[in-house]
Structure formats: C-alpha cells, structure tokens
Short mmCIF file of C-alpha atoms in Angstrom, two decimals:
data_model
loop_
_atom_site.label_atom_id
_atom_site.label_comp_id
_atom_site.label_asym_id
_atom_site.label_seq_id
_atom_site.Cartn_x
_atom_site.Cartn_y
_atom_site.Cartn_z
CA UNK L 1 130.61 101.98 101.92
CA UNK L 2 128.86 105.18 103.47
CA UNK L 3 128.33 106.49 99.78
CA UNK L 4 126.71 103.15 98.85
CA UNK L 5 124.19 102.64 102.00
CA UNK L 6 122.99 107.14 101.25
CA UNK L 7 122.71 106.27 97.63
CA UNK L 8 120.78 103.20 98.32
CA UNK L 9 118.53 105.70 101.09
CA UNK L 10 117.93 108.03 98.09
CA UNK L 11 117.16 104.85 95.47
CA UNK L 12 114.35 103.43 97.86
CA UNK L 13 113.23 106.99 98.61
CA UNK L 14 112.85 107.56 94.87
CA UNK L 15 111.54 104.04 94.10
CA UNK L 16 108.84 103.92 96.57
CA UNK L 17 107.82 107.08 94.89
CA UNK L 18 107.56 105.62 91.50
CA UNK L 19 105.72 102.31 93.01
CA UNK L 20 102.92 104.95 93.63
CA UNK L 21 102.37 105.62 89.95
CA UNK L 22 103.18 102.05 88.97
CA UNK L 23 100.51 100.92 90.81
CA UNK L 24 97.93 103.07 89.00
CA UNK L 25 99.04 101.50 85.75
CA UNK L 26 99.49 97.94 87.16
CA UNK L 27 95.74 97.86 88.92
CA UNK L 28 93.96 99.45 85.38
CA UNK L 29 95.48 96.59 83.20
CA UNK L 30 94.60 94.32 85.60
CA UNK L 31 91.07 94.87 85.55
CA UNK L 32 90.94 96.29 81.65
CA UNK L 33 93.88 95.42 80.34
CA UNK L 34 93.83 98.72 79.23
CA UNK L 35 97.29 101.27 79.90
CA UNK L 36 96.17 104.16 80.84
CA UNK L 37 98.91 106.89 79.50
CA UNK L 38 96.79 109.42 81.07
CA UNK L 39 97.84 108.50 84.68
CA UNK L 40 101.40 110.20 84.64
CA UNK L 41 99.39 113.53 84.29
CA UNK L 42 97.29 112.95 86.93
CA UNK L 43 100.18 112.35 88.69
CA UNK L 44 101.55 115.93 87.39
CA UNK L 45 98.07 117.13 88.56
CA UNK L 46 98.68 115.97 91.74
CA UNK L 47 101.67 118.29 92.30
CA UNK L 48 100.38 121.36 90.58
CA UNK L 49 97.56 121.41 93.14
CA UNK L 50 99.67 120.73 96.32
CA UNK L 51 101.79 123.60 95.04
CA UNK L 52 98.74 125.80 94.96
CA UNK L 53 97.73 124.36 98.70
CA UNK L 54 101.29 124.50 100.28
CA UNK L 55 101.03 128.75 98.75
CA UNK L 56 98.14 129.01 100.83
CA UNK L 57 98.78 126.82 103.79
CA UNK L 58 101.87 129.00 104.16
CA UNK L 59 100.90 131.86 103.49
CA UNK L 60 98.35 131.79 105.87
CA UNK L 61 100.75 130.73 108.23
CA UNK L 62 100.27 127.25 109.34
CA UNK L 63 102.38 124.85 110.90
CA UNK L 64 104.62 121.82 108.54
CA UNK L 65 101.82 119.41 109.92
CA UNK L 66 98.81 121.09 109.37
CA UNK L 67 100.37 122.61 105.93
CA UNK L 68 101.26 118.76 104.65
CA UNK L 69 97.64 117.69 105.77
CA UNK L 70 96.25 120.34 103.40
CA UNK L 71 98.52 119.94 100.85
CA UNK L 72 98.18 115.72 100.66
CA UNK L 73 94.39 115.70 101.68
CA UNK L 74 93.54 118.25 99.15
CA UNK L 75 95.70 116.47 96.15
CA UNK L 76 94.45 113.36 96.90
CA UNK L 77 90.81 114.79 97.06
CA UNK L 78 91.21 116.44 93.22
CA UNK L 79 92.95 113.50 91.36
CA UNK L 80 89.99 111.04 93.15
CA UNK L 81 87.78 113.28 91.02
CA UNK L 82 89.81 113.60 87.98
CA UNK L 83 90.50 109.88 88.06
CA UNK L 84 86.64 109.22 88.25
CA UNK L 85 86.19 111.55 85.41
CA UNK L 86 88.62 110.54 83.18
CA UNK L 87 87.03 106.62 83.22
CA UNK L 88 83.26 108.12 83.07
CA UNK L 89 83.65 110.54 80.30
CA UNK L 90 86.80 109.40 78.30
CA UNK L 91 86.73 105.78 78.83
CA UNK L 92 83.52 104.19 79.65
CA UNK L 93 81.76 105.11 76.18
CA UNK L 94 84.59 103.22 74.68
CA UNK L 95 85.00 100.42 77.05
CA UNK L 96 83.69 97.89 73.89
CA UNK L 97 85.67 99.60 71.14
CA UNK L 98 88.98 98.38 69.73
CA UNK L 99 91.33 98.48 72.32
CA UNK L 100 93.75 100.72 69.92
CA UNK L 101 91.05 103.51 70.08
CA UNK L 102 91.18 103.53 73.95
CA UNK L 103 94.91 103.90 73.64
CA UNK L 104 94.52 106.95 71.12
CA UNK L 105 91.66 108.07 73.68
CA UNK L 106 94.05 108.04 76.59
CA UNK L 107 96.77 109.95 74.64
CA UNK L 108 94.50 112.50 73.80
CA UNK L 109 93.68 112.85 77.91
CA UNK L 110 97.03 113.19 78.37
CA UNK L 111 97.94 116.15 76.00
CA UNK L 112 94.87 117.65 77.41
CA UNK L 113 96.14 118.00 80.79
CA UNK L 114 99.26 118.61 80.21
CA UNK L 115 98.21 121.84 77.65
CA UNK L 116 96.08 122.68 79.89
CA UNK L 117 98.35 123.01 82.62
CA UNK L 118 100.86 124.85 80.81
CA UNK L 119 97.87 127.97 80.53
CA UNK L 120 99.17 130.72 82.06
CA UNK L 121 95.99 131.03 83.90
CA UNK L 122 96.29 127.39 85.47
CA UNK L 123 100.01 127.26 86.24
CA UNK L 124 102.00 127.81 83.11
CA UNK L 125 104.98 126.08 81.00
CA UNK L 126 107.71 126.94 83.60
CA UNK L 127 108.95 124.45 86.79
CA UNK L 128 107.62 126.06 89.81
CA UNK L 129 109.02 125.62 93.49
CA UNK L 130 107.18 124.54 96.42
CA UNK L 131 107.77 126.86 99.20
CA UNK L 132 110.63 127.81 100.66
CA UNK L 133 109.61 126.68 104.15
CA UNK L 134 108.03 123.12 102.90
CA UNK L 135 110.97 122.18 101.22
CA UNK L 136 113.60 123.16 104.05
CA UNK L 137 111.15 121.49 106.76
CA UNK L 138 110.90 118.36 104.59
CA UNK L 139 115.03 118.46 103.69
CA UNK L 140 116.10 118.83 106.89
CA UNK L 141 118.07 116.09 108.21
CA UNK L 142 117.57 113.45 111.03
CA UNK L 143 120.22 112.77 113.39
CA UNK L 144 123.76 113.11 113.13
CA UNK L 145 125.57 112.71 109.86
CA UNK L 146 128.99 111.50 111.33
CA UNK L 147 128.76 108.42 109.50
CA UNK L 148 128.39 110.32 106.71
CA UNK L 149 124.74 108.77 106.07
CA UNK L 150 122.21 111.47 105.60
CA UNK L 151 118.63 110.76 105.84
CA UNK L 152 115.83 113.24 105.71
CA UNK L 153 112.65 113.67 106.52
CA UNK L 154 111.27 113.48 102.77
CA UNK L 155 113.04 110.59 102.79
CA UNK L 156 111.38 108.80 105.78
CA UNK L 157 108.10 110.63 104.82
CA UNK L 158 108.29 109.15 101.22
CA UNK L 159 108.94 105.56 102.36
CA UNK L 160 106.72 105.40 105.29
CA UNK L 161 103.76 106.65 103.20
CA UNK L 162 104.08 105.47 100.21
CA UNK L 163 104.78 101.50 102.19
CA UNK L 164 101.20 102.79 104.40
CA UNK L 165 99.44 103.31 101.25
CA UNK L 166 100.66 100.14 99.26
CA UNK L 167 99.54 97.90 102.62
CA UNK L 168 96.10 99.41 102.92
CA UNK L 169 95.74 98.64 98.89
CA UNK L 170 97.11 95.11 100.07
CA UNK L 171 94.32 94.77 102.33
CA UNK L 172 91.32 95.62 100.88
CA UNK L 173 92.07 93.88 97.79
CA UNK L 174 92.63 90.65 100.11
CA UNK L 175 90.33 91.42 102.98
CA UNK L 176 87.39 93.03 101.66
CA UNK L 177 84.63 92.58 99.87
CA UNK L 178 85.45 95.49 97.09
CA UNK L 179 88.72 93.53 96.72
CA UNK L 180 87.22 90.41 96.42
CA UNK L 181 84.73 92.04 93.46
CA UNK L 182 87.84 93.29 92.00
CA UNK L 183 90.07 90.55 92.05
CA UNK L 184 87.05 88.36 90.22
CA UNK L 185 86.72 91.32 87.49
CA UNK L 186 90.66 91.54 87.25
CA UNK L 187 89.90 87.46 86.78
CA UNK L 188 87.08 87.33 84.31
CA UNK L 189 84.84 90.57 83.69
CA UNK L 190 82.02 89.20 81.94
CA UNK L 191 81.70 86.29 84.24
CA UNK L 192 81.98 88.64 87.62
CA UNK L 193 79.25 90.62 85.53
CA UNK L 194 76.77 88.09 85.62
CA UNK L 195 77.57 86.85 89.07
CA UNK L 196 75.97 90.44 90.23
CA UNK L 197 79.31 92.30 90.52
CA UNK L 198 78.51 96.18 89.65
CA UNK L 199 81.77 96.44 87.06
CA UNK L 200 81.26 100.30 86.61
CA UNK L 201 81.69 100.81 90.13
CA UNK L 202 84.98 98.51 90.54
CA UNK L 203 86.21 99.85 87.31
CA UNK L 204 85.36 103.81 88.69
CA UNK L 205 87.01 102.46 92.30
CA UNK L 206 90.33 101.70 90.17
CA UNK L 207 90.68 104.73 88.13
CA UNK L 208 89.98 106.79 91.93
CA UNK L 209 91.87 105.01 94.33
CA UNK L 210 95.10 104.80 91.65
CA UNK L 211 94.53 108.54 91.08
CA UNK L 212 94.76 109.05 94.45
CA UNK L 213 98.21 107.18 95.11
CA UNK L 214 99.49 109.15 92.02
CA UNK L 215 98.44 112.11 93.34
CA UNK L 216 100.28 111.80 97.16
CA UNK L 217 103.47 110.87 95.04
CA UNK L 218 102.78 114.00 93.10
CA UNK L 219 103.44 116.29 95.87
CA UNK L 220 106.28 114.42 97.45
CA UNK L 221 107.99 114.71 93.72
CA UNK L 222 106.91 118.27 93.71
CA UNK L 223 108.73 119.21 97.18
CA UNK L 224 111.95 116.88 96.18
CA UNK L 225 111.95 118.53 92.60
CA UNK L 226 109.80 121.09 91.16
CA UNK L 227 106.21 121.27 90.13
CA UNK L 228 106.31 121.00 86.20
CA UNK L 229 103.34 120.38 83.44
CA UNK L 230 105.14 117.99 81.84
CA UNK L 231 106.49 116.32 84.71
CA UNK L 232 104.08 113.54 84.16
CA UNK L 233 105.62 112.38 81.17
CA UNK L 234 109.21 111.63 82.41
CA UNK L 235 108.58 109.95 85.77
CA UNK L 236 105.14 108.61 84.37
CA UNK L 237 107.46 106.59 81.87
CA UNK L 238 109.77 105.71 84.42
CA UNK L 239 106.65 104.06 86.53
CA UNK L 240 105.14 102.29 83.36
CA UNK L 241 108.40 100.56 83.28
CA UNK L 242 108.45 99.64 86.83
CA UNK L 243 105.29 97.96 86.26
CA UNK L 244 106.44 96.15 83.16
CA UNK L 245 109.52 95.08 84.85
CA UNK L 246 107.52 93.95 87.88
CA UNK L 247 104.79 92.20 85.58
CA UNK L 248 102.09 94.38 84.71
CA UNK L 249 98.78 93.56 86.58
CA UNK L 250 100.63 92.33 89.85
CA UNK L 251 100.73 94.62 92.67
CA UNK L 252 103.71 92.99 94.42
CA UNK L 253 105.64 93.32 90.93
CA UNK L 254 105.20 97.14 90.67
CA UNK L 255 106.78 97.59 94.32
CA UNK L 256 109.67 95.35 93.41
CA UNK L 257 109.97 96.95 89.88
CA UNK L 258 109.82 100.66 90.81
CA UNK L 259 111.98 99.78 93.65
CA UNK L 260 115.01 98.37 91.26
CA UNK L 261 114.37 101.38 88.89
CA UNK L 262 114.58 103.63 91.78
CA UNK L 263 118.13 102.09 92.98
CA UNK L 264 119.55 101.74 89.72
CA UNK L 265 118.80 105.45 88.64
CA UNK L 266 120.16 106.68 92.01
CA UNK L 267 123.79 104.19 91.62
CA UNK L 268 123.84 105.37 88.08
CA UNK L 269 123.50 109.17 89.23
CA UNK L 270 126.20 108.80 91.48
CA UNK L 271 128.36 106.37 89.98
CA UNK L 272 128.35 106.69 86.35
CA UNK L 273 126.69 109.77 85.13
CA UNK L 274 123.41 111.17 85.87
CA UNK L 275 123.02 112.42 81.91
CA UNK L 276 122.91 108.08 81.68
CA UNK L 277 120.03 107.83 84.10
CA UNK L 278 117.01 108.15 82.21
CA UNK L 279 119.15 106.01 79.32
CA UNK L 280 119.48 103.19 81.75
CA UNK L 281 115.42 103.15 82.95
CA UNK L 282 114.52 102.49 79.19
CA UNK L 283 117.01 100.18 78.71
CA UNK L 284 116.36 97.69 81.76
CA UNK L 285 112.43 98.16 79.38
CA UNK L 286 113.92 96.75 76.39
CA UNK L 287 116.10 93.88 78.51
CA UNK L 288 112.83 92.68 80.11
CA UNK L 289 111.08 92.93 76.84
CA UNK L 290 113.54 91.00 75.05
CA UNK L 291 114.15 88.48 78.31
CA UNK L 292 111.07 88.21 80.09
CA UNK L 293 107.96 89.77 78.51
CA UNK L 294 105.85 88.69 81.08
CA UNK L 295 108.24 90.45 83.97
CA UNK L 296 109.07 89.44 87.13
CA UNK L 297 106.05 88.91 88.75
CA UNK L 298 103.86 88.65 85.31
CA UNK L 299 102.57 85.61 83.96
CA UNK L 300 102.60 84.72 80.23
CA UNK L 301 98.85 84.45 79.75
CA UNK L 302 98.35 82.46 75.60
CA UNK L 303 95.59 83.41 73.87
CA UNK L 304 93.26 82.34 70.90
CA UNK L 305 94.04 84.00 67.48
#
C-alpha cells in the first residue's frame, strides 16, 4: 500500500506537470481550432533558459529562493515573448489560409527551435543538468519517510504551482473581462469580431499566457530530468494527449487528462515496465479516439459539409 500512495505522489507530481502544456494546446484550439505543434518547444525553451538562469543564479551565489525566482520569472518572461512571436509572425499572416497550411506552418516552428537549440552556440544536442545545488535543494525530502512515503519538495513545488497557475487561468477566464472576450471568440470569432472584441489581442493573450504555463513546467521538467532540445517533442506529445483525452478546448478536461496520463505512466513505471510507459500514453490516444473522439470533457460539435 505504501508503494501505491508514493507512486500515486509521483503520478500527480508528473501529471500536474503535463496539465501545464496541455493547457497551451487546449486554450489555442479553443479559440482557433488550430493545434499548435510548436508549443512542446516552447515548452523545451522554457527549460533551456532556466538552465542558463539557475548557472548564473548559482554561480553568483544566491539563495534556493531567490535562485527559483530568477530562474521561473525569467522563463516565463522569454516564452511570453516567443509565444507572442510565434502567433504574430508565423501565424497571423495565415490565420485565413487552409487550416492544413497552418499545421505545416507550425511544424516548421517547431523544427526551427528545436535545430536551433541543438547549435552549439545556443545549448547544443546533448541533455544538460541543472545544477547540482537546485536539484538537491528541490529533491530533498519532507518529513520523515518511516512510512515509507517520500515526498519532496519538487513534488509539492510542482503541484502547488502548477494547481496556482491553473486557478488564476480559471479566474480570469470566468471573472474578467479578457475572459469574457475570450470565451465569446472561443464561442464564435467572427461574431465577437463585430461585437467590438479586438481578436488579435485575445488571440496574442492565448499564444502568451499558454507560453508562459509551458514555460514554468519547463523548468520544473528540467530540474526533475534534464534540459534537452528535443525534450519538447516527447512530453509535448504526452500533453497533446492529455488534452485529447480530456476533450480538447476544455480547460477542466486537460487537468483531468494530464492528470490520468501522469498516474498511469508512473503505475506503469513501477509496476509493469517503464520501457512500456511511453507505449501506454499513445495507446490510452488511440482508445479515446476509437471510444470517445470528443474526450472526456469534449463535446461532439456536427458540422456542415
């Protein structure tokens, strides 16, 4: 029973993580219905600069606090502006194109950033390791282990913010008045158009604020595992499936479905075989494919042909 309750710890730890990304992919299709494939590398981004940042913080000798304030701040800061970027210059020229030449378009953003990560001069094609001193403050454990239940605080740091950061998205898409905008251009764009509803900058406010979540679970990925260029196309997957299992477009589906992706990874891991893990993400894709299209939280939306 203690194996079961650390291995569920570990699966929400994880899963909370990939709700992050998911909810980058969930809130673009919601207000495009476009997936962005481009959003796992910002995500990758995201951890290649708090790498840099936790170098310097510690190098410079700072404290854990003030080192994970730079390191968080200035990742978040840098995928905002990559995520505004991205929609201005690779998107927004296209926005009333064929939908298949956005999808090529954010391919083609993807490969970009991940090549141009791998330059030697940027980061290059080998895992990095955060610093010695982030990692072992982050891995350290809290309280006693007796029961045999270990919890750390990357752990408690990766579910308290990432649950921080999915209530304030909660709240100002239902208690503001950019939320409102967006929830009536998630609804009907051309409509929330004409009512007066400025669609670039709710469209530019998507792309920045889901940068920004993918960044902060960037860095907490980075400390658990490594920093890696290509890290955005593994666990960028895994999140696209958490919001297809969840229903893309619905916010409370990609916490529930990154959640169950999380656990199930983890149980598999430790139960079955941890070459299996990855197997069993793709194939809970093709069971809710084949079973529910739509996903949990999704609904089947007919249209005219």
């Amino acid at each position: 029973m203690g194996q079961f309750a650390q291995q569920l710890i570990v699966g929400l730890s994880v899963g909370a993580t990939y709700a992050l990304i998911a909810l980058g992919y969930t809130m673009v299709y919601g207000v495009l219905r476009l997936i962005n494939f481009a959003h796992g590398d910002v995500y990758m981004v995201g951890a290649v600069v708090g790498f840099y940042l936790a170098r310097f913080a510690v190098g410079a000798g700072w404290g854990v606090a003030a080192s994970l304030l730079l390191i968080f701040g200035g990742a978040i800061v840098v995928c905002v502006v990559l995520g505004f970027l991205i929609e201005f210059l690779a998107y927004r020229p296209l926005r009333n194109r064929p939908r298949i030449v956005v999808l090529i378009t954010a391919i083609g953003v993807s490969l970009l950033l991940e090549n141009t990560a791998q330059l030697q001069w940027v980061f290059g094609a080998q895992p990095q390791k955060y610093p010695t001193a982030i990692q072992l403050a982050l891995n350290a454990r809290i309280g006693s282990a007796a029961s045999g239940i270990v919890v750390t605080r990357l752990d408690v740091l990766s579910l308290g913010l990432s649950l921080a950061l999915m209530g304030a998205l909660s709240w100002i898409v239902l208690r503001t008045r950019t939320g409102l905008a967006l929830r009536a251009v998630s609804y009907r764009f051309d409509t929330a158009m004409l009512m007066g509803i400025n669609t670039n900058r709710i469209i530019s406010f998507t792309f920045m604020f889901g940068s920004g979540l993918a960044a902060v679970a960037g860095c907490m990925d980075g400390i658990r595992y490594n920093a890696d260029p290509l890290m955005g196309i593994q666990y960028g997957l895994k999140a696209f499936i958490a919001a297809v299992l969840g229903g893309i477009g619905s916010i409370p589906g990609a916490l529930l479905g990154a959640l169950l992706i999380g656990i199930t990874e983890t149980m598999v891991k430790a139960y079955v075989s941890s070459s299996w893990a990855d197997a069993v993400a793709f194939l809970v894709l093709v069971l809710i494919l084949l079973i529910k299209p739509s996903g949990l939280f999704g609904r089947h939306e007919p249209e005219k042909v």
